[in-house]
Structure formats: structure tokens, C-alpha cells
PDB file of C-alpha atoms in Angstrom:
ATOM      1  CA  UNK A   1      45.878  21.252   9.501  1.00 78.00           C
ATOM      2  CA  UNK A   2      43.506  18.305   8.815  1.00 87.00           C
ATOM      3  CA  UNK A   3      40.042  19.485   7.838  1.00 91.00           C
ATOM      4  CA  UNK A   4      37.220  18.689  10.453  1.00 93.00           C
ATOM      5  CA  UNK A   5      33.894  16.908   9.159  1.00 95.00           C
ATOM      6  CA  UNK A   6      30.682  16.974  11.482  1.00 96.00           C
ATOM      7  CA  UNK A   7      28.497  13.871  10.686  1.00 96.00           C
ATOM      8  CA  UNK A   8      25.086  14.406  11.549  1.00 95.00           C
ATOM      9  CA  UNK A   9      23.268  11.191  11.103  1.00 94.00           C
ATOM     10  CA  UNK A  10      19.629  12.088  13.061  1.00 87.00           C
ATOM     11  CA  UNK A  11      16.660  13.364  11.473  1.00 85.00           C
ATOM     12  CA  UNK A  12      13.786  15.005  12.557  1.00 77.00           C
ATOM     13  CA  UNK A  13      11.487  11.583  11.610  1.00 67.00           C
ATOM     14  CA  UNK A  14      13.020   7.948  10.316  1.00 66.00           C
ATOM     15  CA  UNK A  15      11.999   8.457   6.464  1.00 72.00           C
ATOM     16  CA  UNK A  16      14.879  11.354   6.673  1.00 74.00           C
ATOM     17  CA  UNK A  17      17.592   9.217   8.141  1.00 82.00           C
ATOM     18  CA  UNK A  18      19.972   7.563   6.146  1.00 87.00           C
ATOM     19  CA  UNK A  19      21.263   4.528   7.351  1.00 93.00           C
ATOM     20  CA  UNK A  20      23.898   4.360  10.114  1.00 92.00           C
ATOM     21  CA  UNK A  21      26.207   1.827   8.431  1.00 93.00           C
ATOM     22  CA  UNK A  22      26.086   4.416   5.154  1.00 93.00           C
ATOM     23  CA  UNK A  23      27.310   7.207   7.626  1.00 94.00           C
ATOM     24  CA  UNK A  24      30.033   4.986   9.030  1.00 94.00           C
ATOM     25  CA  UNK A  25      31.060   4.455   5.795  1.00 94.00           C
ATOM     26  CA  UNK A  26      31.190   8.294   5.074  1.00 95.00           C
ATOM     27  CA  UNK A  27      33.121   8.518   8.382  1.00 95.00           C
ATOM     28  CA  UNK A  28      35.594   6.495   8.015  1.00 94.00           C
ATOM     29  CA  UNK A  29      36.902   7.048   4.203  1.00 94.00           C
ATOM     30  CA  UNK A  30      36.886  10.625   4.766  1.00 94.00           C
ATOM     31  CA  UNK A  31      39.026   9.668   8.162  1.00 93.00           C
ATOM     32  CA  UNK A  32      41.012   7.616   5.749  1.00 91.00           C
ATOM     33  CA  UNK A  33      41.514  10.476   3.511  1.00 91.00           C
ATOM     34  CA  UNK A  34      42.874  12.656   6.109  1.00 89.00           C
ATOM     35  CA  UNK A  35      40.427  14.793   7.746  1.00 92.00           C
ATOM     36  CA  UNK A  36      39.200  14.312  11.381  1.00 91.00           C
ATOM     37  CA  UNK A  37      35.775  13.316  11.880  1.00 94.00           C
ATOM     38  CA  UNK A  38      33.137  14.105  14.355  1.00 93.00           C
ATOM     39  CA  UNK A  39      29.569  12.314  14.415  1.00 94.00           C
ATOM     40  CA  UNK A  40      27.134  14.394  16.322  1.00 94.00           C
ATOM     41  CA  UNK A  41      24.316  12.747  18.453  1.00 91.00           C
ATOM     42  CA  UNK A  42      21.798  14.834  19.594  1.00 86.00           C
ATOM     43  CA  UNK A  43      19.830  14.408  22.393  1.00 85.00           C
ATOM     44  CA  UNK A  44      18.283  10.910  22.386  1.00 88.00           C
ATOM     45  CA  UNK A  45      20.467   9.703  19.560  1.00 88.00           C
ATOM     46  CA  UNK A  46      23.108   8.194  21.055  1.00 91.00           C
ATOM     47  CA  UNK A  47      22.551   4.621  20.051  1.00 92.00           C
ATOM     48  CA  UNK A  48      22.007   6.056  16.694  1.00 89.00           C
ATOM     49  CA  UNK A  49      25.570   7.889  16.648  1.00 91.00           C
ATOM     50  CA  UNK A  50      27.293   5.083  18.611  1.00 91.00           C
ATOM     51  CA  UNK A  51      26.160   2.779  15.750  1.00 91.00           C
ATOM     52  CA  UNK A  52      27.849   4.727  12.891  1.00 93.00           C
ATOM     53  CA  UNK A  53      31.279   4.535  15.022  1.00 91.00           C
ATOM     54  CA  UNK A  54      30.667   0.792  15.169  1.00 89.00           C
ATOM     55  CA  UNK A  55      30.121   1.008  11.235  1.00 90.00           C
ATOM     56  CA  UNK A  56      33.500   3.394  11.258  1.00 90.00           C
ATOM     57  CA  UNK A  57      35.174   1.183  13.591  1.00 77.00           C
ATOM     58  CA  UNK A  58      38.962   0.339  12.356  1.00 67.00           C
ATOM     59  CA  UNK A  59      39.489   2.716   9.845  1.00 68.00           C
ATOM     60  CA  UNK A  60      41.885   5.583  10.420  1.00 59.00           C
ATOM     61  CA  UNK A  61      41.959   4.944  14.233  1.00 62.00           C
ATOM     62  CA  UNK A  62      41.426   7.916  16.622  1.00 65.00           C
ATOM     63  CA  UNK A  63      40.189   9.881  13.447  1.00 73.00           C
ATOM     64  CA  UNK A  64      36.560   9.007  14.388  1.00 83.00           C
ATOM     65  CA  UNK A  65      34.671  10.692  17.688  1.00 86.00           C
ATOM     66  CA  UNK A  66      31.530  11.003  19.108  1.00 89.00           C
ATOM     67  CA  UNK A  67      29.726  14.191  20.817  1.00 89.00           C
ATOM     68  CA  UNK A  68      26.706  15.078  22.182  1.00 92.00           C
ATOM     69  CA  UNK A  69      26.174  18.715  22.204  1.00 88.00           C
ATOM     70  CA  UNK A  70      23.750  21.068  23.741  1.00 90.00           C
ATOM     71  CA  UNK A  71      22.553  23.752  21.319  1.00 91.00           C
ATOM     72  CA  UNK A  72      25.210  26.275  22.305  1.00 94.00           C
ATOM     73  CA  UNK A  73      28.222  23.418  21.779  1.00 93.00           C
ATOM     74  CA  UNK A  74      26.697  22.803  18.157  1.00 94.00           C
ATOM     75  CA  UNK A  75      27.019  26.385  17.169  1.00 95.00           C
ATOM     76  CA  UNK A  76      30.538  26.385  18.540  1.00 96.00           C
ATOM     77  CA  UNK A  77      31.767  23.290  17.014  1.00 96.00           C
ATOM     78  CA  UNK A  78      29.982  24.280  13.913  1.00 95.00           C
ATOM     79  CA  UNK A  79      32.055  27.234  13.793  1.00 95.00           C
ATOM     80  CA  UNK A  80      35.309  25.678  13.580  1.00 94.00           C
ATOM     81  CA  UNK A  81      34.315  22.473  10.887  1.00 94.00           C
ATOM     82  CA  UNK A  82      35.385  22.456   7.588  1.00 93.00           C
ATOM     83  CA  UNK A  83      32.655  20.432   6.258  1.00 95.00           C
ATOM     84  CA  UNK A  84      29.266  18.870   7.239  1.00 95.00           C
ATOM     85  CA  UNK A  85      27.332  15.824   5.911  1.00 96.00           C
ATOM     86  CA  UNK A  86      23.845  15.598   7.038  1.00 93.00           C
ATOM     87  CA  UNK A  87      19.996  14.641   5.843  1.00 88.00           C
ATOM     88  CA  UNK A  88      17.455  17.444   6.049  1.00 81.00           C
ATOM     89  CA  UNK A  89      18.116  18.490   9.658  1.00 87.00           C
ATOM     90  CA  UNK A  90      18.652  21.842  11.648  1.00 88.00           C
ATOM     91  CA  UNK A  91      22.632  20.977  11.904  1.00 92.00           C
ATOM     92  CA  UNK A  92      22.611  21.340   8.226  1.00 91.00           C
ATOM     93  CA  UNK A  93      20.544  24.581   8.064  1.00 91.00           C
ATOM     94  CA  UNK A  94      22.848  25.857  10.923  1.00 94.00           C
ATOM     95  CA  UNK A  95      26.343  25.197   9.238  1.00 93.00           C
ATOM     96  CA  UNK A  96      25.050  26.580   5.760  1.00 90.00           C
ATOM     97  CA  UNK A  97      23.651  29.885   7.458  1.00 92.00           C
ATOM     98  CA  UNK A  98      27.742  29.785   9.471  1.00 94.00           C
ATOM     99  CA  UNK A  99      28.703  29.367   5.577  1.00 92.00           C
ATOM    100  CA  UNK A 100      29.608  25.863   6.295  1.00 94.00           C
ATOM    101  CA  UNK A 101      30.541  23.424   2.903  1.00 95.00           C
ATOM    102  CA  UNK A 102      27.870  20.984   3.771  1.00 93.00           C
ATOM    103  CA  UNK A 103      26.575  17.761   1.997  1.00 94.00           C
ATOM    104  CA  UNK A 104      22.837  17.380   2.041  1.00 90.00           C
ATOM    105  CA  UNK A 105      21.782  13.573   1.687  1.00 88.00           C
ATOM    106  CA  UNK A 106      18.284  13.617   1.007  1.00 77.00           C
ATOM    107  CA  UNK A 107      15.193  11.776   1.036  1.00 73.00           C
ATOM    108  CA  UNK A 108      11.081  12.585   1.132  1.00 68.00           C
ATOM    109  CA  UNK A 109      11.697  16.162   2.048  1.00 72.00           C
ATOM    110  CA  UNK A 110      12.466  18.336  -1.195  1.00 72.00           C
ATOM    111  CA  UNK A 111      16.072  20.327  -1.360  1.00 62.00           C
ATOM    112  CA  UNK A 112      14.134  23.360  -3.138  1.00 68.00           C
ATOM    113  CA  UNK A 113      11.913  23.873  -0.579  1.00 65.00           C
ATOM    114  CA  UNK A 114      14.331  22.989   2.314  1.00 66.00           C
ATOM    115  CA  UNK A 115      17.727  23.839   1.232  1.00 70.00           C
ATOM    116  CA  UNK A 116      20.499  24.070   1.675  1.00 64.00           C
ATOM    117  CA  UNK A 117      21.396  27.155   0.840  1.00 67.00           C
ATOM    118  CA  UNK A 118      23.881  30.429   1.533  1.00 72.00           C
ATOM    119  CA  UNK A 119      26.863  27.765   1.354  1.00 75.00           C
ATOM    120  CA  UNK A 120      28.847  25.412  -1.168  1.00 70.00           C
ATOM    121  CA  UNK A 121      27.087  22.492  -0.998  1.00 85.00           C
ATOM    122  CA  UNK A 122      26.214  19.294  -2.786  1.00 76.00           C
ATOM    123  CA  UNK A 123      22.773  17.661  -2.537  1.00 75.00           C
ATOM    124  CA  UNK A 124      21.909  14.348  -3.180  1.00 74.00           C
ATOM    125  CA  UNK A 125      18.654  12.728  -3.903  1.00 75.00           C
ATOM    126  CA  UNK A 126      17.571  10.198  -5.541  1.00 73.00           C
ATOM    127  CA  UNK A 127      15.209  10.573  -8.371  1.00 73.00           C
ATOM    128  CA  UNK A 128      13.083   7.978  -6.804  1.00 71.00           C
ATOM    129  CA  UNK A 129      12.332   9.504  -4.004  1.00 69.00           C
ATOM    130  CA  UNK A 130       8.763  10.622  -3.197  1.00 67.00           C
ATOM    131  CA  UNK A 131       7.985  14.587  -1.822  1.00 72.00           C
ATOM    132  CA  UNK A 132       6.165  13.527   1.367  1.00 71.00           C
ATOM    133  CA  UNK A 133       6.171  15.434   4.907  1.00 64.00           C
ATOM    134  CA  UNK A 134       4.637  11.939   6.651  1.00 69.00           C
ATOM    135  CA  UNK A 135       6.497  11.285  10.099  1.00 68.00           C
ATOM    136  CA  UNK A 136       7.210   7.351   8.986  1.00 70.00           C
ATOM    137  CA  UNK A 137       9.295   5.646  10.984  1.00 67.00           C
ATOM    138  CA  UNK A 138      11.613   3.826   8.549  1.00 72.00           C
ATOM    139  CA  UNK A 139      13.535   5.132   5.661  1.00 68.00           C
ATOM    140  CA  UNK A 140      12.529   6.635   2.414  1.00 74.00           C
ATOM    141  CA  UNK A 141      12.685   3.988  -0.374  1.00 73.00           C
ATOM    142  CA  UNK A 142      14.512   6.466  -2.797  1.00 73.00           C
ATOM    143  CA  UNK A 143      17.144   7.412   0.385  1.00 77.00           C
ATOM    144  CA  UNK A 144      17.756   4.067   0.597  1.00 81.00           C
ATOM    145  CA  UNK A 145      19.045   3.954  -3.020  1.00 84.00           C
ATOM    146  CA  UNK A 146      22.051   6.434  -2.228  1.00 85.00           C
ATOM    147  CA  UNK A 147      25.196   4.432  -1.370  1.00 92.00           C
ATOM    148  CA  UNK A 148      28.123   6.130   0.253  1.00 95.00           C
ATOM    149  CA  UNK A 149      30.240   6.540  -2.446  1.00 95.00           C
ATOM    150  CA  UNK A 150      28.496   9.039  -3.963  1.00 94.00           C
ATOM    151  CA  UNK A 151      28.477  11.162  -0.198  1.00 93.00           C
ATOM    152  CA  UNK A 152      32.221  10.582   0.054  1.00 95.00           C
ATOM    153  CA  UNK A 153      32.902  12.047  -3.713  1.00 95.00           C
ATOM    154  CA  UNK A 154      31.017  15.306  -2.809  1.00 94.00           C
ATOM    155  CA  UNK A 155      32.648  15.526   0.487  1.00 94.00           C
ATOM    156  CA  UNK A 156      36.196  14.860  -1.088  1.00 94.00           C
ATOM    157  CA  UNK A 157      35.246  17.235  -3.532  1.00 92.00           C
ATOM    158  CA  UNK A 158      34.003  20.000  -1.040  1.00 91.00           C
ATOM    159  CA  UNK A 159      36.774  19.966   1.408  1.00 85.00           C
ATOM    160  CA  UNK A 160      39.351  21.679  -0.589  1.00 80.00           C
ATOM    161  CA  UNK A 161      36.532  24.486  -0.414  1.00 71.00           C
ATOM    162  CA  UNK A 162      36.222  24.441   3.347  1.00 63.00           C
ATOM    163  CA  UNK A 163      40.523  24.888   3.805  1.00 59.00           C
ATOM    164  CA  UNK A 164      40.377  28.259   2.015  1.00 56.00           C
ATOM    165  CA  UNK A 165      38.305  29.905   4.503  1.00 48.00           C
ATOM    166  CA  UNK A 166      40.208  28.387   7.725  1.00 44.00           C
ATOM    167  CA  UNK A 167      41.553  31.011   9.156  1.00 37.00           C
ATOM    168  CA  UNK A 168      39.913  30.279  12.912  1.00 35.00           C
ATOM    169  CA  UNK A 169      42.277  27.076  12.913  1.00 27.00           C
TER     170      UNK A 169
END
């Protein structure tokens, strides 16, 4: 079966959120690789998933959907993924305590302090980015120095991790 990837683009304050476009990107070469993707919108963030399907938009056709889940839905479809990408955000902390590959893309928040852990996963930070808790509105400076590529190699790279333990599919 083709893996399933959750995409989790929101954040709990703009200096955590990577850009949509870089999350489209993510979306559609892993679609393009095979595996189906789901971006997840919380409450409120439609606009901000809807973008990232525009940014996914024509690659690997019908391999790219959109959800917006109450709590309960989350931790269902969380269950069954073979992979998440996601900033510093409680999807992320939720699939790695379901024991969930997930990709952490980082920014002012720091991975030692707030995970991920108790799963495979692949963090990714940029040297340049600053430790700072402030609830800015726009991006980290540092964040916005990770490109996609280097998202997509983890992800390619954790997925063959995720299909050993699929047994629920």
C-alpha cells in the first residue's frame, strides 16, 4: 500500500510556521514519489492549508487532500499515517507519542527542549535560528533559510521506516 503523510503546516504563533509554498512543495514530491498525502488544517487554518494545495496543485493529481479535523479525527487519522512533517506543533508531539516517523521543521523554538521525541524522526533547524518564545507574527529568519529539499530527503528517507510497522493498513 502507498504510505500516508500528514502535513501539518500551522503553528501555534507565525515565527513557527514555515512557509505554505515550502509545504506544497513537500506535498507534492512526496505525492510524486508515491505516497498519499494529507495536509491538516486546524481550526482557523483553512486558508493556510488551502494555500499549500494551491502550492501542490498539479503534481501527482488526487494524491494531495485537505482535512479539517476535530481533536478526536486527528488522533484517528494519526493512527493510521505513516509519516508526519510538521513545525513545533501538538500534531507533531501527538504522532511521536502514537510512535509516528515524523519530520520536525524548526524554527525559534529549540528541538531539545521541545522534541520530538519517543519516535524516528529527523529535525531540522537552521543554525541561524534564534531560541526565542516571542508570539511574532511572521517567520523566523533562520526557518526561512530551510528549503524543501532538505524536508523531502528526510521524509524519503523516513518512510521506508513508517512501512515496517503498518500492520493497521
Amino acid at each position: 500500500r502507498k504510505p500516508l503523510v500528514l502535513i501539518n503546516p500551522g503553528a501555534g504563533w507565525g515565527a513557527k510556521r514555515w512557509p505554505a509554498e515550502r509545504y506544497g512543495a513537500v506535498a507534492g514530491a512526496l505525492a510524486e514519489a508515491g505516497a498519499t498525502v494529507v495536509v491538516n488544517a486546524g481550526p482557523g487554518e483553512e486558508a493556510l492549508g488551502a494555500a499549500v494545495m494551491n502550492a501542490a496543485e498539479g503534481r501527482a493529481r488526487g494524491a494531495v487532500s485537505m482535512v479539517v479535523c476535530t481533536l478526536p479525527q486527528l488522533i484517528a487519522l494519526t493512527r493510521r499515517i505513516s509519516l508526519l512533517v510538521a513545525g513545533d506543533t501538538g500534531p507533531l508531539h501527538l504522532a511521536c507519542a502514537l510512535g509516528k516517523p515524523v519530520v520536525g521543521v524548526y524554527g525559534p523554538t529549540d528541538p531539545q527542549r521541545n522534541g520530538p521525541y519517543g519516535s524516528p524522526f529527523r529535525v531540522l533547524r537552521s543554525p541561524a535560528s534564534v531560541r526565542d518564545h516571542k508570539r511574532r507574527a511572521e517567520p523566523e529568519a533562520g526557518l526561512l533559510t530551510l528549503g524543501p529539499e532538505a524536508v523531502i530527503a528526510a521524509a524519503l528517507e523516513l518512510m521506508p521506516l513508517a512501512a515496517k510497522g503498518r500492520e493497521e493498513f
